[in-house]
Tab-separated table of C-alpha atoms in Angstrom:
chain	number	residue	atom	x	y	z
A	192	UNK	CA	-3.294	-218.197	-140.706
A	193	UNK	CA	-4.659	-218.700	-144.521
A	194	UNK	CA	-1.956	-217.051	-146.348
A	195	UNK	CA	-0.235	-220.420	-147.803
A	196	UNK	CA	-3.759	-221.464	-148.868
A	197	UNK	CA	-4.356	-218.209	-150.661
A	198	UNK	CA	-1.434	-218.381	-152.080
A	199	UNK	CA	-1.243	-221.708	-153.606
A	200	UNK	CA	-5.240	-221.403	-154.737
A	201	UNK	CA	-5.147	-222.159	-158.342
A	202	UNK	CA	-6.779	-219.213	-160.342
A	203	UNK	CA	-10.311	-219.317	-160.490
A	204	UNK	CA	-10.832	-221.716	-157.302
A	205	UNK	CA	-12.486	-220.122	-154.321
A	206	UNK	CA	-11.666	-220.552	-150.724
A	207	UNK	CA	-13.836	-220.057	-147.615
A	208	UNK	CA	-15.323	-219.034	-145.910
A	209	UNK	CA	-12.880	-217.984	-143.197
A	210	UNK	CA	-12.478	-215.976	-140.163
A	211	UNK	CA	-9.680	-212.522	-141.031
A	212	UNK	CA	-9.704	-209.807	-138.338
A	213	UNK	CA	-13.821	-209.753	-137.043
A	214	UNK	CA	-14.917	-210.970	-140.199
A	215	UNK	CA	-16.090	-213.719	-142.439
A	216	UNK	CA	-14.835	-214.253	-145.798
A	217	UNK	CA	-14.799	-215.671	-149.067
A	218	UNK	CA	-11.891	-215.119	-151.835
A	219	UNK	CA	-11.279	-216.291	-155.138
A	220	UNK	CA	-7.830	-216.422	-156.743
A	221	UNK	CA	-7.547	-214.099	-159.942
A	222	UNK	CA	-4.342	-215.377	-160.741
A	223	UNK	CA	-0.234	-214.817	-159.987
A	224	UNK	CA	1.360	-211.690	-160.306
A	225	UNK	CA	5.376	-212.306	-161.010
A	226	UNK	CA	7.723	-209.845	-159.301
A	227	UNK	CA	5.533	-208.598	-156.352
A	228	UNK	CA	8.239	-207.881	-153.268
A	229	UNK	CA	12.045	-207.718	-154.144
A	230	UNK	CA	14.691	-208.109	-151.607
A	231	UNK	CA	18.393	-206.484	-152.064
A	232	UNK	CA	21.330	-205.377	-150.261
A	233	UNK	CA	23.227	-202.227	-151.110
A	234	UNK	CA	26.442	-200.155	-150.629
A	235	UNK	CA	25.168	-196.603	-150.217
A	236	UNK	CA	28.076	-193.968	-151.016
A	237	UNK	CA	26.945	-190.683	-149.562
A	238	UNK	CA	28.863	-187.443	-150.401
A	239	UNK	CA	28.625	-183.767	-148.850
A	240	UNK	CA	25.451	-182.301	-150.016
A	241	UNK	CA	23.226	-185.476	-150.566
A	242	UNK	CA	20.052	-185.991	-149.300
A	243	UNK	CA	19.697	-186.974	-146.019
A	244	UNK	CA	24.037	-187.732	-145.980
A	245	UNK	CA	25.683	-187.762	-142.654
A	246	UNK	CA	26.969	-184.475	-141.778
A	247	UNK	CA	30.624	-185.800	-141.013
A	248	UNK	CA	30.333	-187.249	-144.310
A	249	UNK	CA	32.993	-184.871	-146.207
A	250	UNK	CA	34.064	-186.450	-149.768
A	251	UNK	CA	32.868	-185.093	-152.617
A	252	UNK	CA	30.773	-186.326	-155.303
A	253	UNK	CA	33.225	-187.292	-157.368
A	254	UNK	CA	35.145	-188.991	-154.680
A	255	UNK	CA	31.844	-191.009	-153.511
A	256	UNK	CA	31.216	-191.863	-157.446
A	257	UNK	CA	35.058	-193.245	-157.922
A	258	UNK	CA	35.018	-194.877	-154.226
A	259	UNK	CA	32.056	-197.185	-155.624
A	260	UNK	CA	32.953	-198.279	-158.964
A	261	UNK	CA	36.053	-199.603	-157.135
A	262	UNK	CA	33.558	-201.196	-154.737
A	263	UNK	CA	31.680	-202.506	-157.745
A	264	UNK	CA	34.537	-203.544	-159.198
A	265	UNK	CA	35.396	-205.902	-155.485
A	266	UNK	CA	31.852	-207.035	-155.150
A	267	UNK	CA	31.886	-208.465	-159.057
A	268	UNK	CA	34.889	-210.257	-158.871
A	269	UNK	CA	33.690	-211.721	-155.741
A	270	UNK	CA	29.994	-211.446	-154.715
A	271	UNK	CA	30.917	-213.209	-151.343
A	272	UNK	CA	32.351	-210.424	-150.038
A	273	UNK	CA	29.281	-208.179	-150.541
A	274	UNK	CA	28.330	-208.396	-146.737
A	275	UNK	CA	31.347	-207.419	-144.971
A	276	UNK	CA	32.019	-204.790	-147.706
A	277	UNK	CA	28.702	-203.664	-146.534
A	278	UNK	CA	29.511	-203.437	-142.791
A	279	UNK	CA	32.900	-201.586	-143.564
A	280	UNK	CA	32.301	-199.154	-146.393
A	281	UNK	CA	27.829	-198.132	-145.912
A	282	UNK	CA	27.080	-195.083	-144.956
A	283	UNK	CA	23.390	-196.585	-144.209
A	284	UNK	CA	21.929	-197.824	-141.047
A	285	UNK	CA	21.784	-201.158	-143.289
A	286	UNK	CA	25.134	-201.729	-142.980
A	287	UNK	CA	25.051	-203.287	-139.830
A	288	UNK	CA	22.568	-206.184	-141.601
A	289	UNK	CA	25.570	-206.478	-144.356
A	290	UNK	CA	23.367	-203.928	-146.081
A	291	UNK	CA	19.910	-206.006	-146.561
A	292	UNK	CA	17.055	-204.215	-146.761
A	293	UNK	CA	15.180	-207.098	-146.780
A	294	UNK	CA	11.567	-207.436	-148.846
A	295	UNK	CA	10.141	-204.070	-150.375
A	296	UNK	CA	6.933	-203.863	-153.076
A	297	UNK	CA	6.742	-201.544	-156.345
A	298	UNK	CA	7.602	-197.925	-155.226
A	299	UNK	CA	8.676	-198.245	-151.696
A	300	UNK	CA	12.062	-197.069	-153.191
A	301	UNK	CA	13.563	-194.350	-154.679
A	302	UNK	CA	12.496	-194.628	-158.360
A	303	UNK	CA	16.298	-195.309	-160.060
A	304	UNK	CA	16.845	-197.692	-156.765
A	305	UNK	CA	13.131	-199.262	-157.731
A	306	UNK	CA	13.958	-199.722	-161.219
A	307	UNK	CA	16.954	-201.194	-160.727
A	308	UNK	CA	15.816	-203.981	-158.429
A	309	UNK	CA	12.168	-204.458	-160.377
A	310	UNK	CA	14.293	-204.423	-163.435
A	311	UNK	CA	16.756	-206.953	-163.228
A	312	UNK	CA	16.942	-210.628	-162.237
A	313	UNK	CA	18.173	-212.330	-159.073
A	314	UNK	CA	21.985	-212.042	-158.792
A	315	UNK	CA	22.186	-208.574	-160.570
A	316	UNK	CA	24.637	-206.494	-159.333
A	317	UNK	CA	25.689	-202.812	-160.492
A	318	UNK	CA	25.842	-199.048	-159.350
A	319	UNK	CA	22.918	-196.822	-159.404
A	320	UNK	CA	22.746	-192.493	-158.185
A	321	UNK	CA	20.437	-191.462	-156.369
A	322	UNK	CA	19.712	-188.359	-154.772
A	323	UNK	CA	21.129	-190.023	-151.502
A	324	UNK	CA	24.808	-190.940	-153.321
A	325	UNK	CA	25.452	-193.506	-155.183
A	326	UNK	CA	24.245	-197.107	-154.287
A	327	UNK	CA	25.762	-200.817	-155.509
A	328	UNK	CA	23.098	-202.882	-155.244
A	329	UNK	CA	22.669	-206.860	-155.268
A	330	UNK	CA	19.280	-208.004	-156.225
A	331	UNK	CA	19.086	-210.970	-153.884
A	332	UNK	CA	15.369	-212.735	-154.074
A	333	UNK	CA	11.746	-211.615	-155.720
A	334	UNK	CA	8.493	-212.895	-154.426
A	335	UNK	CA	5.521	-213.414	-156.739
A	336	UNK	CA	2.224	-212.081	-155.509
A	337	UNK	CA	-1.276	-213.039	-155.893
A	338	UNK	CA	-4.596	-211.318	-157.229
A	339	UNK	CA	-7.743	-212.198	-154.669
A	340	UNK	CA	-11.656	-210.823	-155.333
A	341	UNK	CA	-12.867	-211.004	-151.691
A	342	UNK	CA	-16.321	-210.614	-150.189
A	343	UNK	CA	-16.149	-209.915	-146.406
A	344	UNK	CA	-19.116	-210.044	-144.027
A	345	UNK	CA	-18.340	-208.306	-140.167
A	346	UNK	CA	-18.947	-210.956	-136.810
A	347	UNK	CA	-21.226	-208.924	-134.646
A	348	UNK	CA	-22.402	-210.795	-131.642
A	349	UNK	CA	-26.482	-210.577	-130.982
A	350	UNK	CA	-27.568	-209.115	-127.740
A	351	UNK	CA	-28.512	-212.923	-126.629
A	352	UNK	CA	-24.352	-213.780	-127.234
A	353	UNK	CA	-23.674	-210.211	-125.842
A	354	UNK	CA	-25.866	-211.222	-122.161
A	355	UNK	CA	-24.352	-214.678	-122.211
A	356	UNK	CA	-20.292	-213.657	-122.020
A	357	UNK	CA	-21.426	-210.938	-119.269
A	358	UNK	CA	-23.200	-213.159	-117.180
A	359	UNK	CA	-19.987	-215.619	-117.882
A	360	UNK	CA	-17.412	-212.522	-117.148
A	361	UNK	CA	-19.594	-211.427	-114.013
A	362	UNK	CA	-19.792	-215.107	-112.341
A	363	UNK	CA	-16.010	-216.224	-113.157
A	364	UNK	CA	-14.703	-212.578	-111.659
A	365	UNK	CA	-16.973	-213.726	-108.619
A	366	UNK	CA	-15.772	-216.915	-108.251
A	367	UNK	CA	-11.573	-216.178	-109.068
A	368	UNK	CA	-12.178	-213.889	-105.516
A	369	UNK	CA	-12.287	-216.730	-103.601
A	370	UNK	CA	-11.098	-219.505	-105.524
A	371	UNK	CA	-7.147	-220.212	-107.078
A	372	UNK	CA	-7.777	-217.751	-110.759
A	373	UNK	CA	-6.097	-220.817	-112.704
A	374	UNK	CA	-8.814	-223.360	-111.444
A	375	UNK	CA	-11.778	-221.294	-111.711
A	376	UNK	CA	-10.228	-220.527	-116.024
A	377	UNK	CA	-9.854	-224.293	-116.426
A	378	UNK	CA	-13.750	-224.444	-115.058
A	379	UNK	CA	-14.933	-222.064	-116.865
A	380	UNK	CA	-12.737	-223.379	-120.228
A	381	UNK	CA	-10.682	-219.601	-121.008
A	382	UNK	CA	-7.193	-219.400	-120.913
A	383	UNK	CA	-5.112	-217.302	-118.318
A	384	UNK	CA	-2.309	-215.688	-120.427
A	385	UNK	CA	1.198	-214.854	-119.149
A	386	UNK	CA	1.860	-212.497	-115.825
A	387	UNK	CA	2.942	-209.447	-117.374
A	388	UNK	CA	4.530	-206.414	-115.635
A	389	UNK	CA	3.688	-202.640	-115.636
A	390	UNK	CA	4.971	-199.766	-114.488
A	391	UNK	CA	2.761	-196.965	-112.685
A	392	UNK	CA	2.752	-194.612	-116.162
A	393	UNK	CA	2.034	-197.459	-118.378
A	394	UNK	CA	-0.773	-197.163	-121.128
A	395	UNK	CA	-1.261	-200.744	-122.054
A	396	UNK	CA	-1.660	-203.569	-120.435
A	397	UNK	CA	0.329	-207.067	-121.797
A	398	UNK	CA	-0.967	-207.374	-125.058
A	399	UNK	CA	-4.170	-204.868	-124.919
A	400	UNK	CA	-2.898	-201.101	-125.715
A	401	UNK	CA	-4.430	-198.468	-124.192
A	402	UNK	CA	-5.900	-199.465	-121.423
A	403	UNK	CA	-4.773	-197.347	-118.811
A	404	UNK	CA	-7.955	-198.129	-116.279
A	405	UNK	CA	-6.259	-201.387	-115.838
A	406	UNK	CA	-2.806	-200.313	-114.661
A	407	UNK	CA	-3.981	-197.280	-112.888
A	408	UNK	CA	-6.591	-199.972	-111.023
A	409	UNK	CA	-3.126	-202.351	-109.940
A	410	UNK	CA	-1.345	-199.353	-108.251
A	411	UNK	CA	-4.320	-197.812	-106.559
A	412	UNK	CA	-3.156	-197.590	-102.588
A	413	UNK	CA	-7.071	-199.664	-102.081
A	414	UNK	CA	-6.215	-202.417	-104.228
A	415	UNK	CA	-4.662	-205.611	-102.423
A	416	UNK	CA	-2.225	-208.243	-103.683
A	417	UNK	CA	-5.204	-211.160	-105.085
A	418	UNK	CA	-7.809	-208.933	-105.848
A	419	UNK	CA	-9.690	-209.598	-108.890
A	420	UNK	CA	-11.351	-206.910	-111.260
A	421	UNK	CA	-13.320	-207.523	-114.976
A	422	UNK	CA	-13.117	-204.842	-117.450
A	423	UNK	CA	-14.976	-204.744	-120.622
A	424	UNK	CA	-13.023	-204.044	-123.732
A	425	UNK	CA	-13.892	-202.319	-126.792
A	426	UNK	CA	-13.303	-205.018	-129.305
A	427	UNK	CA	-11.624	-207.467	-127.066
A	428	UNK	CA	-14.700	-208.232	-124.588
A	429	UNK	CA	-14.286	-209.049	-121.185
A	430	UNK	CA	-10.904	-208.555	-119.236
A	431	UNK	CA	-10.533	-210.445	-115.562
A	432	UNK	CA	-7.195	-209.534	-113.893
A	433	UNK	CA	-5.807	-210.311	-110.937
A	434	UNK	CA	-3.020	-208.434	-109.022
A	435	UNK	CA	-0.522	-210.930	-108.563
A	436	UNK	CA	2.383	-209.854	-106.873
A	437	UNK	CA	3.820	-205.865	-106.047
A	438	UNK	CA	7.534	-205.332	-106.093
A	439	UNK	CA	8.258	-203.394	-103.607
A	440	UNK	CA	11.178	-200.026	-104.143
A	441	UNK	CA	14.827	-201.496	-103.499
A	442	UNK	CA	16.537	-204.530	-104.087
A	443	UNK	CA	15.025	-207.325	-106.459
A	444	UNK	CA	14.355	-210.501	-105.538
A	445	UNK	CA	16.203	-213.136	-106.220
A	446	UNK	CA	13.420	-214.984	-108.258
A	447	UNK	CA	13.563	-212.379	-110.484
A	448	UNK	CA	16.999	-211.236	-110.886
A	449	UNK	CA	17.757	-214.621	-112.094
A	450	UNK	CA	16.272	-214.335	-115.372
A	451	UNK	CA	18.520	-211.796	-116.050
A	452	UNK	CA	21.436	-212.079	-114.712
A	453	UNK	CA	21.289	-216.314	-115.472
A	454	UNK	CA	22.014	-216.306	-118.642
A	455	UNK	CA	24.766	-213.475	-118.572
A	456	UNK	CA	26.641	-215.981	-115.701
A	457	UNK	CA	26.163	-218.390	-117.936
A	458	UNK	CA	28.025	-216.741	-120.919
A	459	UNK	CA	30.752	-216.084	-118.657
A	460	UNK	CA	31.578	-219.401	-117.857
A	461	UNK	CA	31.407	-220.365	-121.559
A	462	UNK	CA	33.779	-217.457	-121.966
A	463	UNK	CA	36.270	-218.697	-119.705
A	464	UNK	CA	35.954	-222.563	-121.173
A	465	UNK	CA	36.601	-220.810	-124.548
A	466	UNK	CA	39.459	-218.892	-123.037
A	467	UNK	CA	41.391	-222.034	-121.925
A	468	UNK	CA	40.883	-223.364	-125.169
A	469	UNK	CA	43.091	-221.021	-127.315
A	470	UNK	CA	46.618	-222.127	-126.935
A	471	UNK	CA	48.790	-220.954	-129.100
A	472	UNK	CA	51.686	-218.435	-129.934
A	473	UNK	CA	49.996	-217.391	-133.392
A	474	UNK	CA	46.578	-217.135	-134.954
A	475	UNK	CA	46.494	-220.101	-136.727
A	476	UNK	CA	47.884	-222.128	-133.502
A	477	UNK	CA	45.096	-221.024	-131.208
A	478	UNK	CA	42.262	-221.344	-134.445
A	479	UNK	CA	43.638	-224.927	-134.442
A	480	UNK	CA	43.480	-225.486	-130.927
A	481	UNK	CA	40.079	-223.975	-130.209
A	482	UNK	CA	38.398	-225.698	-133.503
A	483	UNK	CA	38.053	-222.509	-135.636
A	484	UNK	CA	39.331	-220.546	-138.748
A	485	UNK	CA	41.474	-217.306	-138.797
A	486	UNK	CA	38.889	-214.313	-140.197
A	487	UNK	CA	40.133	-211.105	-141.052
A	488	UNK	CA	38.549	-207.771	-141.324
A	489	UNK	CA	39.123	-204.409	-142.282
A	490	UNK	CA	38.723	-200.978	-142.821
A	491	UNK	CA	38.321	-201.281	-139.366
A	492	UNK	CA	37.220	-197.749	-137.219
A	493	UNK	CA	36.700	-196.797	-133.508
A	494	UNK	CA	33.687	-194.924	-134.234
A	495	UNK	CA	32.018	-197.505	-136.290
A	496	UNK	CA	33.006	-200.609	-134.160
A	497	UNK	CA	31.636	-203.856	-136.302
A	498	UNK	CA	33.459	-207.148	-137.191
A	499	UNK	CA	32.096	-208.309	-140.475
A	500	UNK	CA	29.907	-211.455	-139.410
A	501	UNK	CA	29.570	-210.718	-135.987
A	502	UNK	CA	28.154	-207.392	-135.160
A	503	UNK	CA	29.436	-204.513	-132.936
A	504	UNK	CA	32.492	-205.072	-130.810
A	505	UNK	CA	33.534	-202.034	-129.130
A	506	UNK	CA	36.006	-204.173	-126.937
A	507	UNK	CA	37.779	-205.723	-129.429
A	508	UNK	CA	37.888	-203.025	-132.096
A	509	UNK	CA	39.228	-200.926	-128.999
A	510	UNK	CA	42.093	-203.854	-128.365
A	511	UNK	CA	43.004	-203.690	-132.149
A	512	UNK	CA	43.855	-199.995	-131.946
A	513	UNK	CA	45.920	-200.243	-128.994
A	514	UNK	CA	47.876	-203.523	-130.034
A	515	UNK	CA	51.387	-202.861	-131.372
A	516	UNK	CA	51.517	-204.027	-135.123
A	517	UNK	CA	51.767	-208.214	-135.543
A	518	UNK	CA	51.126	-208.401	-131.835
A	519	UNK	CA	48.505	-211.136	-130.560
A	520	UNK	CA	46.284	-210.427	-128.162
A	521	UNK	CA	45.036	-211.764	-125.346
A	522	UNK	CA	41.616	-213.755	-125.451
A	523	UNK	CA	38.992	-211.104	-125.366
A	524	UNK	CA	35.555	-211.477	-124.116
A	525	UNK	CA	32.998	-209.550	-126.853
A	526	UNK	CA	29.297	-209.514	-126.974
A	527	UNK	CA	29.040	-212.159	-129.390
A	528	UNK	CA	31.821	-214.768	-128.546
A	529	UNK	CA	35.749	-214.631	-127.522
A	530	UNK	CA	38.392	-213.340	-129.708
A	531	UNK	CA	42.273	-213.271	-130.269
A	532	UNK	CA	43.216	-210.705	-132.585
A	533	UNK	CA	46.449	-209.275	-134.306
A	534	UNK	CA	46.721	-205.892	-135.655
A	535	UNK	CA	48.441	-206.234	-139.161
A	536	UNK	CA	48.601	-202.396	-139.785
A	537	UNK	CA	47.091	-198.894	-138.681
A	538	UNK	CA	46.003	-196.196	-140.959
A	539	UNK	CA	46.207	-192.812	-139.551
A	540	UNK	CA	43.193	-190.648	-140.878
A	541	UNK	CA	43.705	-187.787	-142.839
A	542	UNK	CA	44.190	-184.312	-141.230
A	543	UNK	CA	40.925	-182.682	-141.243
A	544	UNK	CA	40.382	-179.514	-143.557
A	545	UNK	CA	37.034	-178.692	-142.432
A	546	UNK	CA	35.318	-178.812	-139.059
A	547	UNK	CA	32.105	-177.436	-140.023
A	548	UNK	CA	30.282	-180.777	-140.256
A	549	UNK	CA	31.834	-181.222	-136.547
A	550	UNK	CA	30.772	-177.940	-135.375
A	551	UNK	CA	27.144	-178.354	-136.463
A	552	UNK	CA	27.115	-181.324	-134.659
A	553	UNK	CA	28.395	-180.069	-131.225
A	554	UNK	CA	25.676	-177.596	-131.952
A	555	UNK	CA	22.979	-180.277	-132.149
A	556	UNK	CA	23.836	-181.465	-128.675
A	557	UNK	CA	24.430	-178.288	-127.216
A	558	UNK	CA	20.744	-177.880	-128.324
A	559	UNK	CA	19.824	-180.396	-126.146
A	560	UNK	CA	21.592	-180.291	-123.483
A	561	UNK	CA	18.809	-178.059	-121.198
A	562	UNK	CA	16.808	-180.877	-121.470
A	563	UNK	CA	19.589	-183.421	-120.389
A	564	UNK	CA	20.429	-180.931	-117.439
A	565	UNK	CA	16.983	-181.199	-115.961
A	566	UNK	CA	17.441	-184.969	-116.256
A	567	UNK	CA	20.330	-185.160	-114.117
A	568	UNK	CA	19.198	-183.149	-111.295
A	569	UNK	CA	15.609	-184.839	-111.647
A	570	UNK	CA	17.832	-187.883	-111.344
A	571	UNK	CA	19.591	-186.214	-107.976
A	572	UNK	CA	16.224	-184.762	-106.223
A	573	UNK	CA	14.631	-186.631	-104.212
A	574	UNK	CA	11.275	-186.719	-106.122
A	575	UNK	CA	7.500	-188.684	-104.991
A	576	UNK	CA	6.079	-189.417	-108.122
A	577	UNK	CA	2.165	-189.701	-107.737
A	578	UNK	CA	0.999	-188.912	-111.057
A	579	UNK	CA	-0.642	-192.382	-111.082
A	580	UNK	CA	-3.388	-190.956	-108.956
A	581	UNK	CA	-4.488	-188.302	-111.192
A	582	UNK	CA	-3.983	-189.946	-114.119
């Protein structure tokens, strides 16, 4: 809430006092500190053996180390293309942000990545090894930080507050019994947050964690649909809920189907204007015709399904493979928007030399599959759960 103020104080000036978390402070500025939090996107270039490297990851190091300085090379003579570079050639879970990391402070990083990024100015770009493969990383924005002295005093309440907001709990939880709950909160001046649902095994309640009392209260076989109950809160003070409404086992109701299912009806019928809007017997005709531009992407792979700019697409990544070559496709409806594609060529992958990465991987789910057995035939019993009662 005061972090711009902080921020801009001017050294020396003090600010306060203010309320932070249960307490009352004061701070005084000490002065800017350049170069805080960095921000960068990389191209990580794993190779068999790394740390923490994929095990179907099979090139070698020296195949990682030449497969990046021809990256490096791409990304220099045309920073543009870092992101979709990124999405097609990563072997991090970044890649599917176009390899941003987004903000990280002094030593959150590997120590060559952190001195890379602490090291150089915005717009630097180059290849650094780490023990993870080799990385090309774009230092992308730095954030300077500021110095505070603070002296912080803890809110308790007296025991005269501490009587007044039970006796004020107490007589609105009386009063919501018999009165609408929304009219007896604008009475009493509180605010009634947001319905929230819970299922029977839930720990929290809406925003308060761990508060199991609460939910185990809502499905206890004695407590009716309008019944009000106050809680006290460690650290949060008095809770008054009220059991609003209990969905019974089968279908949903409409009511609430609608707010899910709406707004995937909706996309369907933006889908099919879309659709009628690309005419066209080529790309360009139909980009024309629907108001767009002709993209292209590549390096494209079933297994790692993303479009450079737009995210996974299984569906269309799926059409591309099965499209003869220079053949247009039909509009396709993706999770992001509709497409028309045309394959302009298919690389077979290499024969494979050795399985064992595959191997320990079918051993990893072999692992686990006990555990996903007893899930399918819990899944296939017919099974009354009434753990809520006992716990």
């Amino acid at each position: 809430e005061y972090a711009e103020q902080l921020y801009n104080l001017p050294q020396g000036e003090v600010f306060g006092p203010y309320l932070y978390n249960g307490y009352y402070a004061v701070s005084k500025s000490l002065g800017r500190q350049a170069g805080i939090n960095a921000k960068a996107s990389h191209i990580l270039l794993a190779y068999k053996g790394a740390m923490r490297a994929n095990p179907t990851v099979t090139r070698t190091k020296e195949e990682a180390q030449a497969k990046a300085n021809e990256l490096l090379a791409q990304v220099q003579a045309n920073p543009s293309s870092f992101m979709m570079l990124a999405m097609t050639n990563s072997d991090d879970s970044s890649k599917q942000q176009g390899g941003d990391l987004g903000f990280f402070s002094k030593g959150q990083m590997t120590p060559k990545f952190n001195d890379f990024v602490f090291g150089n100015p915005i717009g630097k770009i180059g290849l650094v090894e780490t023990e993870f493969g080799f990385h090309i990383i774009n230092v992308t924005d730095k954030q300077d930080g500021i110095r505070l002295a603070t002296i912080a005093r803890k809110i308790d309440a007296s025991e005269s507050t501490t009587d007044k907001v039970y006796t004020k709990a107490v007589k609105f939880e009386m009063e919501a019994a018999d009165k609408d709950f929304a009219a007896v909160a604008k009475e009493n001046g509180v605010t009634v947050t947001p319905s929230v649902k819970v299922q029977a095994m839930d720990e929290s309640f809406g925003p308060i964690q761990n508060q199991r009392p609460i939910v185990k209260w809502a499905f206890e076989k004695k407590t009716n649909v309008g019944d009000v109950k106050r809680y006290e809160v460690p650290n949060v003070g008095h809770v008054i809920v009220k059991l609003k409404k209990v969905n019974k086992e089968g279908l949903m109701a409409v009511d609430q189907a609608r707010l899910s299912i709406e707004p995937k009806l909706k996309n369907q019928k933006k889908a099919e204007l879309i659709k009628a809007k690309m005419k066209g017997a080529s790309l360009a005709a139909i980009a024309q015709s629907s108001g767009t531009t002709v993209q292209n992407a590549v390096d494209l792979t079933v297994e790692n399904a993303v479009l450079p700019g737009a995210g996974f697409e299984q569906k269309v990544v799926g059409t591309a493979f099965s499209l003869a070559a220079n053949k247009v496709s039909a509009p396709i409806e993706g999770n992001s928007g509709v497409y028309v594609i045309q394959s302009k060529a298919v690389t077979k992958a290499p024969a494979i030399t050795d399985f064992k990465p595959y191997v320990a991987k079918l051993s990893g789910q072999s692992a686990s599959a006990p555990g996903r057995v007893i899930g399918a035939l819990k899944s296939d019993a017919d099974i009354e759960d009434n753990r809520q009662l006992f716990y």
